[in-house]
C-alpha positions in Angstrom: 7.5 45.9 -6.5 9.5 44.2 -9.2 8.4 40.9 -10.8 11.3 39.2 -9.0 10.3 40.6 -5.6 6.7 39.6 -6.2 7.8 36.0 -7.1 10.0 35.8 -4.0 7.2 37.1 -1.8 4.7 34.6 -3.2 7.2 31.8 -2.9 7.8 32.5 0.8 4.1 32.8 1.5 3.4 29.6 -0.3 5.8 27.8 1.9 4.4 29.4 5.0 7.8 30.7 6.1 7.6 32.5 9.5 9.9 35.5 9.8 10.0 35.8 13.5 10.5 39.2 15.2 13.9 39.8 16.7 12.4 39.9 20.2 10.7 36.5 19.8 14.0 34.9 18.8 15.9 36.6 21.6 13.3 35.4 24.2 13.5 31.8 22.8 17.4 31.8 22.9 17.3 33.2 26.4 15.1 30.3 27.5 17.5 27.9 25.9 20.4 29.4 27.8 18.6 29.0 31.1 17.8 25.4 30.3 21.4 24.8 29.6 22.3 25.5 33.2 19.4 23.4 34.5 19.7 20.0 36.1 19.2 18.3 32.7 22.6 19.6 31.6 24.4 17.7 34.3 23.6 14.4 32.5 25.0 15.7 29.3 28.4 16.5 30.9 28.7 12.9 31.9 28.8 11.6 28.3 32.2 10.1 27.2 32.9 12.6 24.4 32.2 16.3 23.9 32.0 15.9 20.1 31.4 12.9 17.9 31.9 13.2 14.2 30.2 10.7 11.8 31.0 10.8 8.1 28.6 8.9 5.9 30.2 7.2 2.9 27.7 6.2 0.2 27.8 5.2 -3.5 29.9 6.9 -6.1 27.4 8.4 -8.6 28.9 8.7 -12.0 28.8 11.2 -13.8 28.2 13.4 -10.8 31.3 12.0 -9.1 34.5 10.5 -10.5 34.7 6.8 -10.5 36.2 5.5 -7.2 36.1 9.1 -5.7 34.7 8.0 -2.3 37.7 5.7 -1.7 40.1 8.3 -2.9 38.6 11.0 -0.6 38.5 8.6 2.4 42.2 7.8 1.8 43.0 11.5 1.7 41.1 12.0 5.0 42.8 9.1 6.8 46.3 10.2 5.6 46.0 13.9 6.1 43.3 15.0 8.5 44.6 16.0 12.0 43.3 14.6 15.3 40.4 16.9 16.4 40.5 18.0 20.0 37.7 16.6 22.2 36.2 14.8 19.1 35.8 11.1 18.4 35.7 10.1 14.7 33.5 7.4 13.2 32.4 6.5 9.7 29.1 5.0 8.3 29.3 2.6 5.4 25.9 3.4 3.9 24.4 0.8 1.5 27.2 0.7 -1.0 25.9 -1.2 -4.0 29.2 -2.4 -5.5 30.7 -5.1 -3.4 34.2 -4.5 -4.5 34.0 -0.7 -3.7 32.5 -1.5 -0.3 35.1 -4.1 0.5 37.9 -1.7 -0.5 36.5 1.1 1.8 36.1 -1.3 4.7 39.7 -2.6 4.3 41.0 0.9 4.3 39.1 1.8 7.5 40.3 -1.4 9.2 43.9 -0.7 8.1 43.8 2.7 9.9 41.9 1.1 12.9 39.0 3.5 12.5 35.5 2.7 14.0 32.7 2.3 11.5 29.1 1.3 11.3 28.1 -0.9 8.3 24.6 -0.5 6.8 24.5 -3.2 4.1 22.7 -3.1 0.8 20.3 -6.0 0.2 19.2 -6.6 -3.4 16.2 -8.6 -2.4 15.0 -5.9 -0.1 15.4 -3.4 -2.9 13.4 -5.7 -5.2 10.4 -5.4 -2.9 10.3 -1.6 -3.0 7.5 0.0 -5.1 7.4 3.1 -7.3 6.1 6.3 -5.7 3.2 6.7 -8.1 1.1 8.7 -5.7 3.6 11.5 -5.4 3.2 12.7 -9.0 -0.2 14.2 -10.0 -1.6 12.1 -12.8 -1.7 15.1 -15.2 2.1 15.0 -15.1 2.3 11.2 -15.7 5.4 10.4 -17.9 3.2 9.5 -20.8 1.1 12.7 -20.6 1.1 15.7 -23.0 1.6 18.0 -20.0 4.8 16.0 -19.0 6.2 16.3 -22.5 5.8 20.1 -22.4 7.9 20.4 -19.3 11.6 21.5 -19.6 14.0 18.6 -19.6 15.2 19.1 -16.1 11.7 19.2 -14.8 11.0 15.9 -16.6 14.0 14.4 -14.8 12.6 15.7 -11.5 9.2 14.1 -12.1 10.9 10.7 -12.9 13.2 11.1 -9.9 10.1 11.4 -7.7 8.7 8.1 -9.0 12.0 6.5 -7.8 11.6 8.1 -4.3 11.2 4.9 -2.3 13.9 3.1 -4.2 16.2 6.2 -3.8 15.6 6.4 -0.1 16.6 2.7 0.3 19.7 2.8 -1.8 21.1 6.3 -1.0 19.6 6.2 2.5 20.7 9.8 2.8 18.7 11.1 5.7 18.2 7.6 7.1 21.9 7.2 7.7 22.2 10.7 9.1 19.5 10.0 11.6 21.1 6.6 12.5 24.3 8.4 13.3 22.5 11.2 15.1 20.6 8.9 17.4 23.6 6.8 18.3 25.7 9.9 18.8 23.3 11.5 21.2 24.0 8.7 23.6 27.7 9.1 23.3 28.5 12.8 23.2 27.2 16.2 23.9 27.5 17.4 20.3 26.9 15.2 17.2 28.1 15.9 13.7 26.3 13.6 11.2 28.1 14.8 8.2 28.7 13.8 4.5 31.5 11.4 3.8 33.6 13.9 1.8 33.9 16.5 4.6 37.5 17.4 5.7 38.4 19.5 8.7 41.7 21.2 9.1 43.2 22.3 12.4 42.2 25.9 11.7 38.6 24.9 10.7 38.2 22.8 13.8 39.4 25.5 16.1 36.8 27.9 14.7 34.1 25.3 15.0 35.0 24.3 18.5 35.3 27.8 19.8 32.0 28.8 18.1 30.1 25.9 19.7 31.6 26.4 23.1 30.9 30.1 23.1 27.2 29.4 22.6 26.6 26.0 24.3 22.9 26.7 24.8 22.1 26.9 21.1 21.0 23.4 19.8 22.0 23.7 16.1 25.2 25.1 14.7 25.4 25.5 10.9 28.8 25.0 9.4 29.1 26.4 5.8 31.1 24.4 3.3 33.7 25.3 0.7 34.0 23.3 -2.5 37.5 22.0 -3.3 38.9 21.6 -6.7 42.3 20.5 -5.4 42.4 18.6 -2.1 46.1 19.4 -1.6 45.2 23.0 -1.0 43.9 21.9 2.4 47.4 20.9 3.4 48.7 24.5 3.2 49.1 26.3 6.5 46.5 28.9 7.4 44.3 27.9 4.4 40.9 29.4 4.8 38.6 29.3 1.8 35.4 31.3 1.2 32.8 28.9 2.6 29.4 29.8 1.0 27.9 26.4 0.1 25.1 24.5 1.7 26.2 23.9 5.4 26.6 20.8 7.5 24.8 20.8 10.9 26.0 20.2 14.5 23.3 18.9 16.8 23.2 19.3 20.6 22.3 16.0 22.3 19.0 17.4 23.6 18.0 19.0 20.3 14.5 18.2 19.1 14.9 17.8 15.3 16.1 15.1 13.0 16.4 14.9 9.2 13.2 13.9 7.4 13.7 10.4 6.0 10.9 11.0 3.5 12.9 13.5 1.6 15.2 11.8 -0.9 18.7 12.4 -2.2 18.7 14.8 -5.1 15.7 16.8 -3.9 16.5 18.9 -0.8 17.0 16.2 1.9 19.0 18.6 4.1 17.3 21.8 3.0 14.0 20.5 4.4 15.5 20.9 7.8 16.8 24.3 7.0 13.2 25.3 6.2 11.9 23.9 9.4 14.6 25.8 11.5 14.2 29.0 9.5 17.8 29.0 8.4 17.9 31.5 5.5 19.6 31.0 2.1 19.1 30.6 -1.6 16.8 27.7 -0.8 14.2 30.2 0.4 13.5 31.1 -3.2 13.3 27.5 -4.5 9.7 26.7 -5.7 7.6 23.8 -4.5 6.7 21.9 -7.7 3.5 19.9 -8.0 5.5 16.7 -7.8 7.5 17.8 -4.8 7.0 16.7 -1.2 5.0 19.5 0.6 6.7 22.3 2.4 7.3 21.2 6.1 5.8 22.7 9.2 7.9 25.1 11.2 9.9 23.6 14.1 9.5 24.6 17.7 13.2 25.3 17.5 12.8 27.7 14.6 15.5 30.5 14.9 17.5 28.5 17.5 20.7 28.2 15.5 24.1 29.8 15.0 26.6 29.9 12.1 29.9 28.5 13.2 33.3 28.0 11.4 33.6 26.2 8.1 34.3 22.8 6.6 35.9 21.7 3.3 34.0 19.5 0.8 36.6 17.3 -0.9 36.9 17.3 -4.7 34.1 15.3 -6.5 36.4 14.4 -9.4 34.4 16.6 -11.8 36.2 19.9 -12.2 33.6 21.4 -14.5 30.9 21.0 -11.8 32.8 22.6 -9.0 33.2 26.2 -10.1 32.6 28.6 -7.2 29.7 31.1 -7.3 28.6 29.9 -10.7 24.9 29.5 -11.2 25.3 27.5 -14.3 27.6 25.0 -12.4 25.0 24.7 -9.7 22.3 23.8 -12.3 24.7 21.4 -14.0 25.5 19.7 -10.6 21.8 19.2 -10.0 21.3 17.7 -13.5 24.3 15.5 -13.2 23.2 14.3 -9.8 19.7 13.5 -11.0 21.0 11.6 -14.0 23.5 9.7 -11.8 20.8 8.6 -9.3 18.4 7.6 -12.0 21.2 5.6 -13.9 22.1 3.7 -10.7 18.5 2.8 -9.9 17.9 1.7 -13.4 20.9 -0.5 -13.2 19.6 -2.1 -10.0 16.1 -2.5 -11.5 17.7 -4.3 -14.4 19.4 -6.7 -12.0 16.3 -7.6 -10.0 13.7 -7.3 -12.8 15.3 -8.7 -15.9 16.0 -12.1 -14.4 12.3 -12.6 -14.2 11.9 -11.7 -17.9 11.4 -15.0 -19.8 11.2 -14.3 -23.5 10.3 -17.9 -24.3 7.4 -18.2 -21.8 3.9 -18.4 -23.3 1.9 -15.6 -21.7 -1.6 -16.3 -22.8 -1.7 -19.8 -24.4 -2.3 -22.2 -21.7 -3.7 -25.7 -22.5 -4.0 -28.6 -20.0 -3.0 -32.0 -21.1 -5.9 -34.0 -19.9 -8.9 -35.6 -21.5 -12.7 -34.9 -21.7 -13.0 -32.3 -24.6 -15.8 -29.9 -25.0 -17.7 -30.4 -28.2 -18.8 -26.8 -28.3 -15.3 -25.4 -28.1 -13.6 -27.9 -30.4 -16.3 -27.6 -33.0 -15.6 -23.8 -33.0 -11.9 -24.5 -33.4 -12.6 -26.9 -36.3 -14.8 -24.2 -37.9 -12.2 -21.5 -37.4 -9.5 -23.8 -38.9 -11.8 -24.3 -42.0 -12.4 -20.6 -42.4 -8.7 -19.8 -42.0 -7.8 -22.5 -44.5 -10.3 -21.1 -47.0 -8.9 -17.7 -46.6 -5.2 -18.8 -46.6 -4.6 -19.1 -50.4 -5.9 -15.7 -51.1 -3.2 -14.0 -49.0 -0.8 -15.2 -51.7 -2.9 -14.7 -54.9 -1.1 -12.4 -57.3 1.5 -11.4 -54.7 2.8 -8.7 -57.1 -0.4 -6.8 -56.6 -0.1 -7.1 -52.8 3.5 -5.9 -52.6 3.5 -3.2 -55.2 1.8 -4.3 -58.4 -0.5 -1.9 -60.3 -2.9 -4.2 -62.1 -6.5 -3.2 -61.2 -7.9 -6.5 -62.1 -5.4 -8.6 -60.1 -5.9 -6.4 -57.0 -9.7 -6.6 -57.3 -9.5 -10.4 -57.8 -7.4 -10.6 -54.6 -9.8 -8.5 -52.6 -13.0 -10.0 -53.9 -11.9 -13.5 -53.1 -10.7 -12.4 -49.7 -14.0 -10.8 -48.8 -16.1 -13.5 -50.3 -14.4 -16.1 -48.1 -14.3 -14.2 -44.9 -17.2 -13.5 -42.5 -20.0 -13.2 -45.0 -22.4 -12.5 -42.2 -20.7 -9.3 -41.2 -22.7 -7.0 -43.4 -21.1 -4.5 -45.8 -17.5 -4.5 -46.9 -15.2 -2.1 -48.7 -11.7 -2.0 -50.0 -9.2 0.5 -51.4 -6.3 -0.4 -53.7 -3.0 0.8 -52.4 0.6 -0.1 -53.0 3.3 -1.8 -50.8 2.7 -1.0 -47.1 -0.6 0.6 -48.0 -3.0 -2.3 -48.3 -6.1 -2.2 -46.2 -9.3 -4.2 -46.1 -12.0 -3.5 -43.5 -15.3 -5.2 -43.0 -18.0 -3.3 -41.0 -20.2 -5.1 -38.5 -23.6 -3.5 -38.2 -24.2 -5.7 -35.2 -21.3 -4.3 -33.2 -21.2 -0.5 -33.2 -19.3 -0.2 -36.5 -16.3 -2.1 -35.1 -14.1 -3.5 -37.9 -12.0 -6.5 -38.7 -9.1 -5.5 -40.7 -6.8 -7.3 -43.1 -4.1 -7.2 -40.3 -6.4 -8.6 -37.6 -7.3 -11.5 -40.0 -3.7 -12.3 -40.5 -2.9 -12.4 -36.8 -6.0 -14.4 -36.1 -5.3 -17.0 -38.8 -1.7 -17.4 -37.6 -2.8 -18.1 -34.1 -5.6 -20.5 -35.2 -3.2 -22.5 -37.3 -0.8 -22.8 -34.3 -3.7 -24.0 -32.1 -4.5 -26.6 -34.8 -0.9 -27.8 -34.5 -1.0 -27.8 -30.7 -4.3 -29.5 -30.2 -4.7 -31.7 -33.3 -1.0 -32.2 -34.0 -1.5 -31.2 -37.6 1.9 -30.3 -39.0 0.4 -28.6 -42.0 -1.3 -26.1 -39.8 2.0 -25.1 -38.3 3.6 -24.8 -41.7 0.7 -22.5 -42.9 1.2 -20.3 -39.8 5.0 -20.0 -40.5 4.2 -19.2 -44.2 1.8 -16.5 -43.2 4.4 -15.0 -40.9 7.2 -15.0 -43.5 5.5 -14.4 -46.8 2.8 -12.0 -45.8 3.1 -10.4 -42.4 6.8 -9.3 -42.2 6.8 -8.2 -45.9 4.5 -5.4 -44.9 5.2 -2.5 -42.5 2.0 -0.4 -42.7 3.0 1.9 -39.9 5.9 3.4 -41.8 5.3 6.9 -43.2 1.7 6.8 -42.0 -0.4 9.6 -40.7 -3.2 9.5 -38.3 -6.6 9.5 -40.1 -9.2 12.1 -39.2 -11.8 9.4 -38.9 -11.0 5.9 -37.9 -13.6 4.4 -40.3 -12.9 6.7 -43.3 -9.5 6.8 -44.9 -8.4 10.5 -45.1 -4.8 10.0 -46.2 -3.1 7.8 -48.7 -1.5 5.9 -45.9 -3.5 5.9 -42.6 -2.4 3.3 -40.1 -4.5 2.6 -37.0 -2.6 1.3 -34.1 -5.6 -0.7 -32.9 -5.2 -3.0 -35.9 -2.3 -4.6 -33.9 -4.1 -4.8 -30.5 -4.0 -8.6 -31.0 -0.3 -8.8 -31.4 0.1 -10.3 -28.0 -1.2 -13.7 -29.1 0.8 -13.5 -32.3 3.9 -13.4 -30.2 2.8 -16.6 -28.3 2.3 -18.2 -31.8 5.8 -17.2 -32.8 7.2 -18.7 -29.6 5.6 -22.0 -30.3 6.7 -22.0 -34.0 10.2 -21.3 -32.9 10.3 -23.9 -30.1 8.8 -26.6 -32.4 11.3 -25.8 -35.2 8.9 -24.3 -37.8 10.8 -21.0 -37.9 14.6 -21.1 -38.3 17.1 -18.9 -36.3 17.5 -16.6 -39.3 13.7 -16.4 -39.8 13.2 -15.5 -36.1 15.8 -12.7 -36.5 13.8 -11.4 -39.4 10.7 -11.4 -37.3 12.4 -9.8 -34.4 13.7 -7.0 -36.7 10.2 -6.5 -38.0 8.5 -6.4 -34.6 11.4 -4.2 -33.3 10.8 -1.8 -36.1 7.1 -1.5 -35.0 8.1 -1.0 -31.4 10.5 1.8 -32.4 7.7 3.4 -34.4 5.3 3.1 -31.4 7.7 4.9 -29.0 9.2 7.4 -31.5 6.6 8.4 -34.0 4.1 11.3 -33.8 1.1 8.9 -34.0 2.7 6.6 -31.4 3.1 9.6 -29.0 -0.5 10.5 -29.5 -1.6 7.0 -28.7 0.7 6.9 -25.6 -0.8 10.1 -24.2 -4.4 9.0 -24.7 -6.4 8.9 -21.5 -8.9 6.4 -22.9 -8.7 2.7 -23.8 -6.3 3.6 -26.6 -3.6 4.5 -24.0 -4.3 1.2 -22.2 -3.8 -0.8 -25.4 -0.7 1.2 -26.3 0.8 0.0 -23.0 -0.4 -3.5 -23.7 1.2 -3.6 -27.2 4.5 -2.1 -26.0 4.6 -4.5 -23.0 3.9 -7.6 -25.0 6.6 -6.7 -27.5 9.1 -5.8 -24.8 8.7 -9.2 -23.1 9.2 -10.9 -26.5 12.4 -8.9 -27.3 13.7 -8.8 -23.8 13.5 -5.0 -23.6 13.5 -4.9 -19.8 14.0 -1.1 -19.3 11.2 -0.1 -21.6 8.9 -2.8 -20.0 9.6 -1.5 -16.5 8.9 2.1 -17.6 5.7 1.1 -19.4 4.4 -0.9 -16.4 5.3 2.1 -14.2 3.2 4.3 -16.5 0.4 1.9 -16.5 0.0 2.5 -12.8 -0.6 6.1 -13.5 -3.2 5.1 -16.0 -5.0 3.0 -13.4 -5.3 6.0 -11.1 -6.4 8.2 -14.0 -9.0 5.9 -15.5 -10.7 4.3 -12.5 -12.7 6.4 -10.1 -13.1 5.6 -6.4 -16.1 3.4 -6.9 -14.4 1.5 -9.7 -16.1 3.1 -12.7 -14.2 4.3 -15.7 -14.9 7.9 -16.0 -13.4 8.2 -19.5 -15.5 5.4 -20.9 -18.9 5.5 -19.3 -19.6 8.9 -20.9 -19.3 7.4 -24.4 -22.1 6.8 -26.8 -21.5 3.1 -26.6 -20.2 3.1 -23.1 -20.6 -0.6 -22.3 -18.6 -1.6 -25.4 -15.7 0.7 -24.5 -15.9 -0.1 -20.8 -15.5 -3.8 -21.4 -12.9 -3.3 -24.1 -10.8 -1.2 -21.8 -11.2 -3.5 -18.8 -10.3 -6.5 -21.0 -7.1 -4.6 -22.0 -6.3 -4.1 -18.3 -6.7 -7.8 -17.6 -4.5 -8.7 -20.5 -1.8 -6.2 -19.4 -1.9 -7.4 -15.8 -1.1 -10.9 -17.1 2.0 -9.5 -18.9 3.0 -7.7 -15.7 2.5 -10.8 -13.7 5.0 -12.7 -16.0 7.6 -10.2 -14.9 6.6 -10.5 -11.2 4.9 -7.1 -11.3 1.5 -6.8 -9.6 -1.1 -4.7 -11.5 -3.9 -6.9 -10.3 -3.8 -5.4 -6.8 -2.4 -2.0 -7.5 -4.8 0.7 -6.5 -5.1 4.4 -5.5 -5.5 5.6 -1.9 -9.2 5.1 -2.2 -8.8 1.5 -3.6 -9.5 2.5 -7.2 -8.0 -0.1 -9.5 -8.6 -3.1 -11.8 -10.3 -5.1 -9.1 -12.8 -2.4 -8.3 -13.3 -1.8 -12.0 -14.5 -5.4 -12.5 -16.6 -5.3 -9.3 -18.3 -2.2 -10.5 -19.1 -4.0 -13.8 -20.5 -7.0 -11.9 -22.7 -4.8 -9.7 -23.8 -2.0 -12.1 -22.8 -2.9 -15.7 -26.0 -3.7 -17.4 -28.0 -1.1 -15.5 -25.6 1.8 -15.7 -23.9 1.5 -19.1 -25.6 2.7 -22.3 -25.5 1.2 -25.7 -27.3 2.7 -28.8 -28.5 -0.7 -29.8 -28.3 -2.8 -26.7 -30.0 -5.8 -28.4 -26.8 -6.0 -30.5 -24.4 -5.9 -27.6 -22.8 -9.3 -27.0 -23.2 -9.8 -23.2 -21.2 -13.0 -23.5 -18.1 -10.9 -23.6 -18.6 -10.1 -19.9 -18.0 -13.8 -19.1 -14.2 -13.9 -19.8 -13.8 -10.8 -17.6 -15.8 -12.4 -14.8 -13.9 -15.7 -15.2 -10.6 -13.9 -14.8 -11.9 -12.1 -11.7 -12.8 -15.5 -10.1 -9.4 -16.9 -11.0 -7.3 -13.9 -9.7 -9.3 -12.7 -6.7 -10.0 -15.8 -4.6 -11.7 -13.7 -1.9 -13.7 -11.7 -4.4 -17.5 -11.5 -4.8 -18.6 -14.9 -3.7 -22.0 -14.9 -5.3 -20.6 -14.3 -8.8 -21.9 -17.2 -10.9 -20.6 -17.9 -14.4 -21.2 -20.9 -16.7 -18.7 -23.6 -16.9 -15.9 -22.6 -19.3 -16.8 -25.3 -21.9 -20.2 -23.8 -22.2 -19.0 -20.3 -23.0 -18.2 -19.5 -26.6 -14.5 -19.4 -27.3 -14.2 -16.8 -30.1 -15.3 -13.2 -30.2 -14.8 -10.3 -32.7 -11.2 -9.0 -32.6 -12.3 -5.6 -31.5 -13.3 -7.0 -28.2 -9.7 -7.7 -27.0 -10.5 -11.3 -26.0 -8.0 -14.0 -26.8 -9.3 -16.5 -29.3 -10.2 -19.7 -27.5 -9.4 -18.0 -24.2 -11.1 -20.8 -22.2 -8.8 -23.6 -23.4 -6.6 -22.9 -20.4 -9.5 -24.1 -18.2 -10.4 -27.2 -20.3 -9.1 -30.7 -20.8 -7.4 -31.5 -24.1 -7.8 -34.9 -25.6 -5.0 -37.0 -26.9 -5.4 -36.8 -30.7 -6.1 -39.9 -32.7 -6.4 -40.3 -36.5 -10.2 -40.3 -36.4 -10.3 -36.9 -34.7 -7.9 -35.5 -37.2 -10.0 -36.7 -40.1 -13.0 -34.7 -38.8 -11.1 -31.4 -38.6 -11.5 -30.3 -42.2 
């Protein structure tokens, strides 16, 4: 047995294809013949028509089809196709997306006084359709390393599967066929629910009609197709092409089977019925991929078919895709079809999704304008403003050293003053002198599992704190400091460029090691930029500079080797990758990338949360409670970004209910008991409270006995490595009207 024969045998067996003995099929067909002459057949003869032909006209899919090809082919049919003996003709206008194209096709049909059924496309209905996340095994999720190793066409198939529900609504391929089939069975003895580009000549119809009438007891007649590259050839007398393409089907009114509406356009919607009926062809050797719908069960009517006549498939407008008996053309057609479907659905997604994308909207900074301030929180804000103000001048000391100078003394002076005036209580510190785009300072925190606060995290934190000083205390100098930090420090440096991933996060192994987690806090920086822009502290040109800077970082995230590694991570690093990308996409208005990232995040939810809500990738860690809370906080932040675009990650879950909600509930019930920490006395259990508070806010019908302190009694600022927004609880507090006395007490 050759390798090819072995693969064919295994493929057939995997699909559970039944090869019925000749006698079994003969017995079944004999029974069908007897039933044909039974009393039930009398009712069929009373129907108005013997044959009824439906042609289903859908969307032009460029580049698979030429632009306007559906209308051109319809016009050719109406002008040139002969009347068909004993056959009524109808058309189905099937969810055509473009109103102008739809209107032109309807006007053409009405001009020729042809009956049609109109199935309209509704953009709002489309908006409510979800991704088919469950249909792709998580190991092939679009961010995964396994997905990246797939051949390009297989990658396209995986992505097409995620669009399945959207595809089924827009293309409505088998849905429209079944609609026609059900109506037709009430009107005629034989129903032809065919594609809109089918053309029947006098000669072809004579063969079809004679074939059906010679075997009236057979419920399914398969009519092979011939691809046309020149429609005018069909006008030649006695034209009879070699019809070898995937056939159309004629159904008897009492036939049992329909098309499976779960199968979507571009992935064997008609072939699925061939498999059920046992109709042989090249499709018998097509594999079932892990992301495919399962192979169907065999029909009770298996083997009850005949091959009858032929039909022409009108020109698609793409000559290079219509070569006969050309395997390469067949593959190219499949690829072009997949690209065309995906492009159309992406365009529709953009219409319904991007209008909800508000680049100016503050996503995390929410402050109520009422009185009764909390002394605890406002004292923390005053203290943070003092600390940021003390640190502020040293960002600019000896700027030549920062942006490329070589003086050892000046660099050490910069570093020593920076360290001296920032977080003295955080134990040991170290620095390493580097040149432009290579400047790093990290301070280790013995009390928090060696987490670090980097130079970059301090910049982001200080910018945000200064903006809060402006918002709450109306101090213009704070806003000016924030703008200066953005323009004179932040966007001068692009540390991610030419960087390589370090072997150890806490030990520099290359001359330019950039850790993506240093920018996990970029989400609140973007809120700060929105405020500075709105209130006029950043000019239009300065905003453009910042957008170019943050756009450069986004490009690096999505295109660099290190960004790819972070994206494929199955741990909290993958979550925060999606979080960073999503936050930047909203700011820049990058709707397509945001949609894809939020789609991918659904796969991450299924991958990271088990059925009981625990995070399998985090609870096995040495400091599991830290990473469990860090990852969960990342999910809560990411869900807020999704919510701003009217995407719901809060309630997305797997079949077993595994999702963000169960993840929080698992932490509420089991967290302290089940999660380990090497020095549990150092773990800050207050960081659970923002998680629990968000749970109570979002899930109104959640765990009712969950008690948390009032927001003004919870500390407002945590270490940056916790993923908690500085002064996260301001959104739940009252904010006083500022007077001069209050301002004087700030510094």
